[in-house]
């Protein structure tokens, strides 16, 4: 599967899911669903590319309240044509003091940094589904209803973004193999992603001393995640039905992603 990278000055890990094949023929339509790392450093030229040439209309920001507080609103907040959806995949946390730089997942990561890590990331991603099914469900509703391109992003565009994108693609009929290949593609951009994040105090402490291999995207992680969803819910569609989705809602998302 080819990866449709979008190379902009202020990003490291943006791509268009357009062209990803779906079961029965056809593909995800270009310009419908984008995925990205943090959007804080976009240049004016980057903004023109996304808003004017790629018809971006909706931003789905999966970062925590703490991250948003410490990194600021970002340049796209000034673009009136865009709709911003802040849908954290962590339990809401109020920022009590200005120097509270420890992010919500840090303690959990410290506990899990043991050799049994074969399933560490899958367990982490299943935690998003357990803790914030409301945010995941709403993110997918935004994708289904967007008038133009919708971009899903977090900090690295890897874990939280990867989970939401995997569910969207699976519902649209993309094979587990191609979903896993898209997830794994982030490893190609890891040095630049980590360079960006390490320049931000809110992330630098968490990243210090951790090898590149801690962050690599093993395609089998996503295969195991999708298998776990099926084992517990029956299918991605059934998981969404448990969140209140109707058959019409499911079909709207499929149509939005796959039909011209």
PDB file of C-alpha atoms in Angstrom:
ATOM      1  CA  UNK A   1       0.000   0.000   0.000  1.00  0.00           C
ATOM      2  CA  UNK A   2       1.445   3.400  -0.940  1.00  0.00           C
ATOM      3  CA  UNK A   3       1.453   6.159   1.686  1.00  0.00           C
ATOM      4  CA  UNK A   4       0.197   9.589   0.574  1.00  0.00           C
ATOM      5  CA  UNK A   5       2.470  11.791   2.668  1.00  0.00           C
ATOM      6  CA  UNK A   6       1.677  15.486   2.934  1.00  0.00           C
ATOM      7  CA  UNK A   7       5.013  17.222   3.453  1.00  0.00           C
ATOM      8  CA  UNK A   8       4.625  20.621   5.106  1.00  0.00           C
ATOM      9  CA  UNK A   9       7.225  22.789   6.819  1.00  0.00           C
ATOM     10  CA  UNK A  10       5.568  22.701  10.246  1.00  0.00           C
ATOM     11  CA  UNK A  11       4.727  18.978  10.436  1.00  0.00           C
ATOM     12  CA  UNK A  12       6.473  15.632  10.467  1.00  0.00           C
ATOM     13  CA  UNK A  13       3.720  13.048  10.135  1.00  0.00           C
ATOM     14  CA  UNK A  14       0.737  14.081   8.007  1.00  0.00           C
ATOM     15  CA  UNK A  15      -0.830  11.879   5.360  1.00  0.00           C
ATOM     16  CA  UNK A  16      -4.020  11.517   3.359  1.00  0.00           C
ATOM     17  CA  UNK A  17      -5.735   8.133   3.700  1.00  0.00           C
ATOM     18  CA  UNK A  18      -7.110   8.537   0.180  1.00  0.00           C
ATOM     19  CA  UNK A  19      -6.277   5.642  -2.094  1.00  0.00           C
ATOM     20  CA  UNK A  20      -6.383   3.003   0.634  1.00  0.00           C
ATOM     21  CA  UNK A  21      -8.226   0.032  -0.925  1.00  0.00           C
ATOM     22  CA  UNK A  22     -11.534  -1.181   0.511  1.00  0.00           C
ATOM     23  CA  UNK A  23     -13.162  -4.590   0.315  1.00  0.00           C
ATOM     24  CA  UNK A  24     -15.172  -5.235  -2.819  1.00  0.00           C
ATOM     25  CA  UNK A  25     -13.245  -2.725  -4.916  1.00  0.00           C
ATOM     26  CA  UNK A  26     -12.787   1.018  -4.716  1.00  0.00           C
ATOM     27  CA  UNK A  27     -10.780   2.970  -2.191  1.00  0.00           C
ATOM     28  CA  UNK A  28     -10.931   5.670   0.453  1.00  0.00           C
ATOM     29  CA  UNK A  29     -11.546   8.936  -1.366  1.00  0.00           C
ATOM     30  CA  UNK A  30      -8.692  11.474  -1.342  1.00  0.00           C
ATOM     31  CA  UNK A  31      -9.283  14.658   0.611  1.00  0.00           C
ATOM     32  CA  UNK A  32     -11.734  13.130   3.091  1.00  0.00           C
ATOM     33  CA  UNK A  33      -9.584  11.867   5.957  1.00  0.00           C
ATOM     34  CA  UNK A  34      -6.135  13.119   6.977  1.00  0.00           C
ATOM     35  CA  UNK A  35      -4.003  12.128   9.961  1.00  0.00           C
ATOM     36  CA  UNK A  36      -1.256  14.200  11.537  1.00  0.00           C
ATOM     37  CA  UNK A  37       1.033  15.033  14.388  1.00  0.00           C
ATOM     38  CA  UNK A  38       0.599  18.297  16.295  1.00  0.00           C
ATOM     39  CA  UNK A  39      -0.533  21.313  14.261  1.00  0.00           C
ATOM     40  CA  UNK A  40       1.107  23.987  16.432  1.00  0.00           C
ATOM     41  CA  UNK A  41       3.980  24.889  14.093  1.00  0.00           C
ATOM     42  CA  UNK A  42       2.219  25.367  10.769  1.00  0.00           C
ATOM     43  CA  UNK A  43       3.571  28.151   8.578  1.00  0.00           C
ATOM     44  CA  UNK A  44       1.329  30.523   6.593  1.00  0.00           C
ATOM     45  CA  UNK A  45       2.163  28.481   3.487  1.00  0.00           C
ATOM     46  CA  UNK A  46       1.168  25.271   5.289  1.00  0.00           C
ATOM     47  CA  UNK A  47      -2.171  26.806   6.254  1.00  0.00           C
ATOM     48  CA  UNK A  48      -2.847  27.878   2.672  1.00  0.00           C
ATOM     49  CA  UNK A  49      -2.089  24.336   1.489  1.00  0.00           C
ATOM     50  CA  UNK A  50      -4.486  22.751   3.977  1.00  0.00           C
ATOM     51  CA  UNK A  51      -7.331  25.256   3.900  1.00  0.00           C
ATOM     52  CA  UNK A  52      -7.291  26.513   0.311  1.00  0.00           C
ATOM     53  CA  UNK A  53      -5.893  23.612  -1.683  1.00  0.00           C
ATOM     54  CA  UNK A  54      -6.924  20.616   0.398  1.00  0.00           C
ATOM     55  CA  UNK A  55     -10.291  22.025   1.550  1.00  0.00           C
ATOM     56  CA  UNK A  56      -9.769  21.292   5.233  1.00  0.00           C
ATOM     57  CA  UNK A  57     -12.916  22.015   7.260  1.00  0.00           C
ATOM     58  CA  UNK A  58     -12.665  20.022  10.511  1.00  0.00           C
ATOM     59  CA  UNK A  59      -9.877  19.492  13.047  1.00  0.00           C
ATOM     60  CA  UNK A  60     -10.228  16.600  15.495  1.00  0.00           C
ATOM     61  CA  UNK A  61      -7.763  17.253  18.327  1.00  0.00           C
ATOM     62  CA  UNK A  62      -7.300  14.183  20.568  1.00  0.00           C
ATOM     63  CA  UNK A  63      -4.826  15.797  22.972  1.00  0.00           C
ATOM     64  CA  UNK A  64      -5.415  16.132  26.691  1.00  0.00           C
ATOM     65  CA  UNK A  65      -6.468  19.368  28.367  1.00  0.00           C
ATOM     66  CA  UNK A  66      -2.929  19.674  29.793  1.00  0.00           C
ATOM     67  CA  UNK A  67      -1.339  19.461  26.342  1.00  0.00           C
ATOM     68  CA  UNK A  68      -3.666  22.062  24.887  1.00  0.00           C
ATOM     69  CA  UNK A  69      -2.973  24.353  27.826  1.00  0.00           C
ATOM     70  CA  UNK A  70       0.795  24.167  27.518  1.00  0.00           C
ATOM     71  CA  UNK A  71       1.126  24.278  23.751  1.00  0.00           C
ATOM     72  CA  UNK A  72      -1.475  26.977  23.114  1.00  0.00           C
ATOM     73  CA  UNK A  73      -4.210  27.200  20.507  1.00  0.00           C
ATOM     74  CA  UNK A  74      -2.006  27.050  17.380  1.00  0.00           C
ATOM     75  CA  UNK A  75      -2.294  29.078  14.168  1.00  0.00           C
ATOM     76  CA  UNK A  76      -5.366  27.286  12.799  1.00  0.00           C
ATOM     77  CA  UNK A  77      -7.406  28.754  15.655  1.00  0.00           C
ATOM     78  CA  UNK A  78      -7.333  32.021  13.696  1.00  0.00           C
ATOM     79  CA  UNK A  79      -8.957  30.478  10.592  1.00  0.00           C
ATOM     80  CA  UNK A  80     -12.677  31.176  10.830  1.00  0.00           C
ATOM     81  CA  UNK A  81     -13.696  28.604   8.213  1.00  0.00           C
ATOM     82  CA  UNK A  82     -12.439  25.698  10.339  1.00  0.00           C
ATOM     83  CA  UNK A  83     -14.354  23.851  13.038  1.00  0.00           C
ATOM     84  CA  UNK A  84     -12.265  22.576  15.954  1.00  0.00           C
ATOM     85  CA  UNK A  85     -13.314  19.508  17.946  1.00  0.00           C
ATOM     86  CA  UNK A  86     -11.313  18.905  21.143  1.00  0.00           C
ATOM     87  CA  UNK A  87     -11.952  15.274  22.049  1.00  0.00           C
ATOM     88  CA  UNK A  88      -9.368  14.135  24.572  1.00  0.00           C
ATOM     89  CA  UNK A  89      -8.821  10.392  24.908  1.00  0.00           C
ATOM     90  CA  UNK A  90      -7.818  10.858  28.553  1.00  0.00           C
ATOM     91  CA  UNK A  91     -10.009  11.639  31.530  1.00  0.00           C
ATOM     92  CA  UNK A  92     -10.402  15.393  31.821  1.00  0.00           C
ATOM     93  CA  UNK A  93      -7.810  17.055  34.041  1.00  0.00           C
ATOM     94  CA  UNK A  94      -7.850  20.608  35.233  1.00  0.00           C
ATOM     95  CA  UNK A  95      -4.491  22.354  35.073  1.00  0.00           C
ATOM     96  CA  UNK A  96      -3.999  23.596  38.619  1.00  0.00           C
ATOM     97  CA  UNK A  97      -0.568  25.252  38.322  1.00  0.00           C
ATOM     98  CA  UNK A  98       1.291  26.718  35.416  1.00  0.00           C
ATOM     99  CA  UNK A  99       4.265  24.374  35.688  1.00  0.00           C
ATOM    100  CA  UNK A 100       2.306  21.090  35.894  1.00  0.00           C
ATOM    101  CA  UNK A 101       4.127  19.463  33.005  1.00  0.00           C
ATOM    102  CA  UNK A 102       3.401  15.823  33.815  1.00  0.00           C
ATOM    103  CA  UNK A 103       0.966  14.512  31.229  1.00  0.00           C
ATOM    104  CA  UNK A 104      -1.953  12.223  32.129  1.00  0.00           C
ATOM    105  CA  UNK A 105      -0.447   9.035  30.659  1.00  0.00           C
ATOM    106  CA  UNK A 106       3.048   9.354  32.141  1.00  0.00           C
ATOM    107  CA  UNK A 107       2.512   7.393  35.371  1.00  0.00           C
ATOM    108  CA  UNK A 108       0.729   4.636  33.478  1.00  0.00           C
ATOM    109  CA  UNK A 109       3.638   4.397  31.024  1.00  0.00           C
ATOM    110  CA  UNK A 110       6.139   4.128  33.876  1.00  0.00           C
ATOM    111  CA  UNK A 111       4.263   1.128  35.297  1.00  0.00           C
ATOM    112  CA  UNK A 112       4.138  -0.595  31.943  1.00  0.00           C
ATOM    113  CA  UNK A 113       7.762  -0.169  30.884  1.00  0.00           C
ATOM    114  CA  UNK A 114       8.564  -3.813  31.507  1.00  0.00           C
ATOM    115  CA  UNK A 115       9.729  -6.461  29.100  1.00  0.00           C
ATOM    116  CA  UNK A 116       6.215  -7.878  28.653  1.00  0.00           C
ATOM    117  CA  UNK A 117       5.657  -5.066  26.167  1.00  0.00           C
ATOM    118  CA  UNK A 118       4.498  -7.228  23.298  1.00  0.00           C
ATOM    119  CA  UNK A 119       0.946  -6.168  24.121  1.00  0.00           C
ATOM    120  CA  UNK A 120       1.792  -2.858  25.823  1.00  0.00           C
ATOM    121  CA  UNK A 121       0.575  -0.603  23.012  1.00  0.00           C
ATOM    122  CA  UNK A 122      -2.502  -2.702  22.251  1.00  0.00           C
ATOM    123  CA  UNK A 123      -3.478  -2.537  25.929  1.00  0.00           C
ATOM    124  CA  UNK A 124      -2.836   1.202  25.847  1.00  0.00           C
ATOM    125  CA  UNK A 125      -5.097   1.640  22.820  1.00  0.00           C
ATOM    126  CA  UNK A 126      -7.831  -0.510  24.314  1.00  0.00           C
ATOM    127  CA  UNK A 127      -7.628   1.847  27.297  1.00  0.00           C
ATOM    128  CA  UNK A 128      -8.746   4.684  25.038  1.00  0.00           C
ATOM    129  CA  UNK A 129     -11.816   2.679  24.052  1.00  0.00           C
ATOM    130  CA  UNK A 130     -12.584   1.878  27.701  1.00  0.00           C
ATOM    131  CA  UNK A 131     -11.935   5.345  29.131  1.00  0.00           C
ATOM    132  CA  UNK A 132     -13.224   7.644  26.377  1.00  0.00           C
ATOM    133  CA  UNK A 133     -15.642   5.849  24.070  1.00  0.00           C
ATOM    134  CA  UNK A 134     -17.550   9.144  23.945  1.00  0.00           C
ATOM    135  CA  UNK A 135     -14.593  10.989  22.405  1.00  0.00           C
ATOM    136  CA  UNK A 136     -13.858   8.221  19.907  1.00  0.00           C
ATOM    137  CA  UNK A 137     -17.494   7.970  18.872  1.00  0.00           C
ATOM    138  CA  UNK A 138     -17.738  11.735  18.421  1.00  0.00           C
ATOM    139  CA  UNK A 139     -14.487  11.857  16.430  1.00  0.00           C
ATOM    140  CA  UNK A 140     -15.928   9.319  13.994  1.00  0.00           C
ATOM    141  CA  UNK A 141     -19.190  11.298  13.779  1.00  0.00           C
ATOM    142  CA  UNK A 142     -17.201  14.396  12.839  1.00  0.00           C
ATOM    143  CA  UNK A 143     -15.442  12.465  10.073  1.00  0.00           C
ATOM    144  CA  UNK A 144     -18.801  11.199   8.814  1.00  0.00           C
ATOM    145  CA  UNK A 145     -20.335  14.668   8.709  1.00  0.00           C
ATOM    146  CA  UNK A 146     -17.426  16.829   7.553  1.00  0.00           C
ATOM    147  CA  UNK A 147     -18.102  18.981   4.504  1.00  0.00           C
ATOM    148  CA  UNK A 148     -14.459  18.937   3.441  1.00  0.00           C
ATOM    149  CA  UNK A 149     -11.350  17.185   4.679  1.00  0.00           C
ATOM    150  CA  UNK A 150     -11.195  16.192   8.347  1.00  0.00           C
ATOM    151  CA  UNK A 151      -7.796  15.858  10.046  1.00  0.00           C
ATOM    152  CA  UNK A 152      -7.333  13.691  13.131  1.00  0.00           C
ATOM    153  CA  UNK A 153      -4.287  14.574  15.222  1.00  0.00           C
ATOM    154  CA  UNK A 154      -2.709  14.231  18.627  1.00  0.00           C
ATOM    155  CA  UNK A 155       0.928  14.970  19.532  1.00  0.00           C
ATOM    156  CA  UNK A 156       2.882  12.462  17.432  1.00  0.00           C
ATOM    157  CA  UNK A 157       0.006  11.343  15.215  1.00  0.00           C
ATOM    158  CA  UNK A 158       0.774   7.787  16.256  1.00  0.00           C
ATOM    159  CA  UNK A 159      -1.177   6.253  19.155  1.00  0.00           C
ATOM    160  CA  UNK A 160      -4.408   8.165  19.777  1.00  0.00           C
ATOM    161  CA  UNK A 161      -4.637   9.175  16.128  1.00  0.00           C
ATOM    162  CA  UNK A 162      -3.766   5.635  15.048  1.00  0.00           C
ATOM    163  CA  UNK A 163      -6.575   4.170  17.139  1.00  0.00           C
ATOM    164  CA  UNK A 164      -9.281   6.469  15.748  1.00  0.00           C
ATOM    165  CA  UNK A 165      -8.023   6.098  12.176  1.00  0.00           C
ATOM    166  CA  UNK A 166      -7.942   2.297  12.491  1.00  0.00           C
ATOM    167  CA  UNK A 167     -11.583   2.189  13.564  1.00  0.00           C
ATOM    168  CA  UNK A 168     -12.661   4.537  10.763  1.00  0.00           C
ATOM    169  CA  UNK A 169     -10.813   2.548   8.104  1.00  0.00           C
ATOM    170  CA  UNK A 170     -12.031  -0.795   9.414  1.00  0.00           C
ATOM    171  CA  UNK A 171     -15.638   0.368   9.306  1.00  0.00           C
ATOM    172  CA  UNK A 172     -15.121   1.577   5.737  1.00  0.00           C
ATOM    173  CA  UNK A 173     -13.965  -1.893   4.677  1.00  0.00           C
ATOM    174  CA  UNK A 174     -10.179  -1.535   4.704  1.00  0.00           C
ATOM    175  CA  UNK A 175      -8.340  -4.778   5.489  1.00  0.00           C
ATOM    176  CA  UNK A 176      -6.474  -5.239   8.769  1.00  0.00           C
ATOM    177  CA  UNK A 177      -3.282  -5.632   6.728  1.00  0.00           C
ATOM    178  CA  UNK A 178      -3.642  -2.209   5.094  1.00  0.00           C
ATOM    179  CA  UNK A 179      -4.693  -0.562   8.359  1.00  0.00           C
ATOM    180  CA  UNK A 180      -1.592  -2.026   9.985  1.00  0.00           C
ATOM    181  CA  UNK A 181       0.595  -0.818   7.099  1.00  0.00           C
ATOM    182  CA  UNK A 182      -0.703   2.727   7.505  1.00  0.00           C
ATOM    183  CA  UNK A 183      -0.102   2.586  11.268  1.00  0.00           C
ATOM    184  CA  UNK A 184       3.431   1.254  10.734  1.00  0.00           C
ATOM    185  CA  UNK A 185       4.275   4.081   8.324  1.00  0.00           C
ATOM    186  CA  UNK A 186       4.683   6.496  11.246  1.00  0.00           C
ATOM    187  CA  UNK A 187       7.977   4.770  12.100  1.00  0.00           C
ATOM    188  CA  UNK A 188       9.413   6.300   8.924  1.00  0.00           C
ATOM    189  CA  UNK A 189       8.962   9.758  10.441  1.00  0.00           C
ATOM    190  CA  UNK A 190       9.886   9.020  14.086  1.00  0.00           C
ATOM    191  CA  UNK A 191      13.212  10.920  14.271  1.00  0.00           C
ATOM    192  CA  UNK A 192      11.571  14.148  13.093  1.00  0.00           C
ATOM    193  CA  UNK A 193       8.481  13.572  15.269  1.00  0.00           C
ATOM    194  CA  UNK A 194      10.595  13.106  18.390  1.00  0.00           C
ATOM    195  CA  UNK A 195      12.758  16.107  17.504  1.00  0.00           C
ATOM    196  CA  UNK A 196       9.631  18.268  17.376  1.00  0.00           C
ATOM    197  CA  UNK A 197       8.208  16.919  20.630  1.00  0.00           C
ATOM    198  CA  UNK A 198      11.508  17.144  22.502  1.00  0.00           C
ATOM    199  CA  UNK A 199      11.554  20.885  21.866  1.00  0.00           C
ATOM    200  CA  UNK A 200       8.358  21.260  23.934  1.00  0.00           C
ATOM    201  CA  UNK A 201       8.817  21.097  27.741  1.00  0.00           C
ATOM    202  CA  UNK A 202       5.491  19.317  28.214  1.00  0.00           C
ATOM    203  CA  UNK A 203       6.833  16.347  26.226  1.00  0.00           C
ATOM    204  CA  UNK A 204      10.608  16.573  26.724  1.00  0.00           C
ATOM    205  CA  UNK A 205      10.616  15.143  30.266  1.00  0.00           C
ATOM    206  CA  UNK A 206       8.576  12.137  29.204  1.00  0.00           C
ATOM    207  CA  UNK A 207      10.836  11.460  26.205  1.00  0.00           C
ATOM    208  CA  UNK A 208      14.191  11.894  27.945  1.00  0.00           C
ATOM    209  CA  UNK A 209      16.298   8.745  27.915  1.00  0.00           C
ATOM    210  CA  UNK A 210      13.818   6.665  25.944  1.00  0.00           C
ATOM    211  CA  UNK A 211      15.248   4.911  22.861  1.00  0.00           C
ATOM    212  CA  UNK A 212      13.701   5.260  19.423  1.00  0.00           C
ATOM    213  CA  UNK A 213      12.571   1.634  19.644  1.00  0.00           C
ATOM    214  CA  UNK A 214      10.149   2.563  22.456  1.00  0.00           C
ATOM    215  CA  UNK A 215       8.092   4.507  19.929  1.00  0.00           C
ATOM    216  CA  UNK A 216       8.213   2.304  16.824  1.00  0.00           C
ATOM    217  CA  UNK A 217       4.902   1.269  15.298  1.00  0.00           C
ATOM    218  CA  UNK A 218       4.738  -2.519  14.976  1.00  0.00           C
ATOM    219  CA  UNK A 219       2.001  -3.392  12.461  1.00  0.00           C
ATOM    220  CA  UNK A 220       0.979  -6.392  14.578  1.00  0.00           C
ATOM    221  CA  UNK A 221      -0.101  -4.006  17.336  1.00  0.00           C
ATOM    222  CA  UNK A 222      -2.928  -2.759  15.154  1.00  0.00           C
ATOM    223  CA  UNK A 223      -3.830  -6.278  14.017  1.00  0.00           C
ATOM    224  CA  UNK A 224      -4.111  -7.325  17.666  1.00  0.00           C
ATOM    225  CA  UNK A 225      -6.160  -4.247  18.541  1.00  0.00           C
ATOM    226  CA  UNK A 226      -8.741  -4.927  15.835  1.00  0.00           C
ATOM    227  CA  UNK A 227      -8.881  -8.600  16.825  1.00  0.00           C
ATOM    228  CA  UNK A 228      -9.498  -7.579  20.441  1.00  0.00           C
ATOM    229  CA  UNK A 229     -12.345  -5.272  19.416  1.00  0.00           C
ATOM    230  CA  UNK A 230     -13.961  -8.122  17.483  1.00  0.00           C
ATOM    231  CA  UNK A 231     -13.452 -10.534  20.353  1.00  0.00           C
ATOM    232  CA  UNK A 232     -15.131  -8.242  22.877  1.00  0.00           C
ATOM    233  CA  UNK A 233     -17.765  -6.514  20.704  1.00  0.00           C
ATOM    234  CA  UNK A 234     -18.207  -8.616  17.572  1.00  0.00           C
ATOM    235  CA  UNK A 235     -16.994  -5.930  15.143  1.00  0.00           C
ATOM    236  CA  UNK A 236     -16.091  -2.255  14.974  1.00  0.00           C
ATOM    237  CA  UNK A 237     -19.667  -1.584  13.830  1.00  0.00           C
ATOM    238  CA  UNK A 238     -21.021  -3.432  16.882  1.00  0.00           C
ATOM    239  CA  UNK A 239     -18.724  -1.454  19.172  1.00  0.00           C
ATOM    240  CA  UNK A 240     -20.177   1.736  17.708  1.00  0.00           C
ATOM    241  CA  UNK A 241     -23.708   0.406  18.075  1.00  0.00           C
ATOM    242  CA  UNK A 242     -22.906   0.042  21.777  1.00  0.00           C
ATOM    243  CA  UNK A 243     -22.133   3.795  21.731  1.00  0.00           C
ATOM    244  CA  UNK A 244     -25.563   4.576  20.257  1.00  0.00           C
ATOM    245  CA  UNK A 245     -24.809   4.456  16.533  1.00  0.00           C
ATOM    246  CA  UNK A 246     -27.561   3.380  14.162  1.00  0.00           C
ATOM    247  CA  UNK A 247     -27.167   1.508  10.886  1.00  0.00           C
ATOM    248  CA  UNK A 248     -27.797   4.844   9.135  1.00  0.00           C
ATOM    249  CA  UNK A 249     -24.932   6.429  11.088  1.00  0.00           C
ATOM    250  CA  UNK A 250     -22.588   3.608  10.106  1.00  0.00           C
ATOM    251  CA  UNK A 251     -23.575   3.878   6.461  1.00  0.00           C
ATOM    252  CA  UNK A 252     -23.044   7.642   6.506  1.00  0.00           C
ATOM    253  CA  UNK A 253     -19.431   7.168   7.610  1.00  0.00           C
ATOM    254  CA  UNK A 254     -18.836   4.473   4.983  1.00  0.00           C
ATOM    255  CA  UNK A 255     -20.308   6.664   2.249  1.00  0.00           C
ATOM    256  CA  UNK A 256     -18.343   9.696   3.330  1.00  0.00           C
ATOM    257  CA  UNK A 257     -15.056   7.841   3.164  1.00  0.00           C
ATOM    258  CA  UNK A 258     -15.599   5.705   0.077  1.00  0.00           C
ATOM    259  CA  UNK A 259     -18.026   7.328  -2.349  1.00  0.00           C
ATOM    260  CA  UNK A 260     -16.969  10.059  -4.828  1.00  0.00           C
TER     261      UNK A 260
END
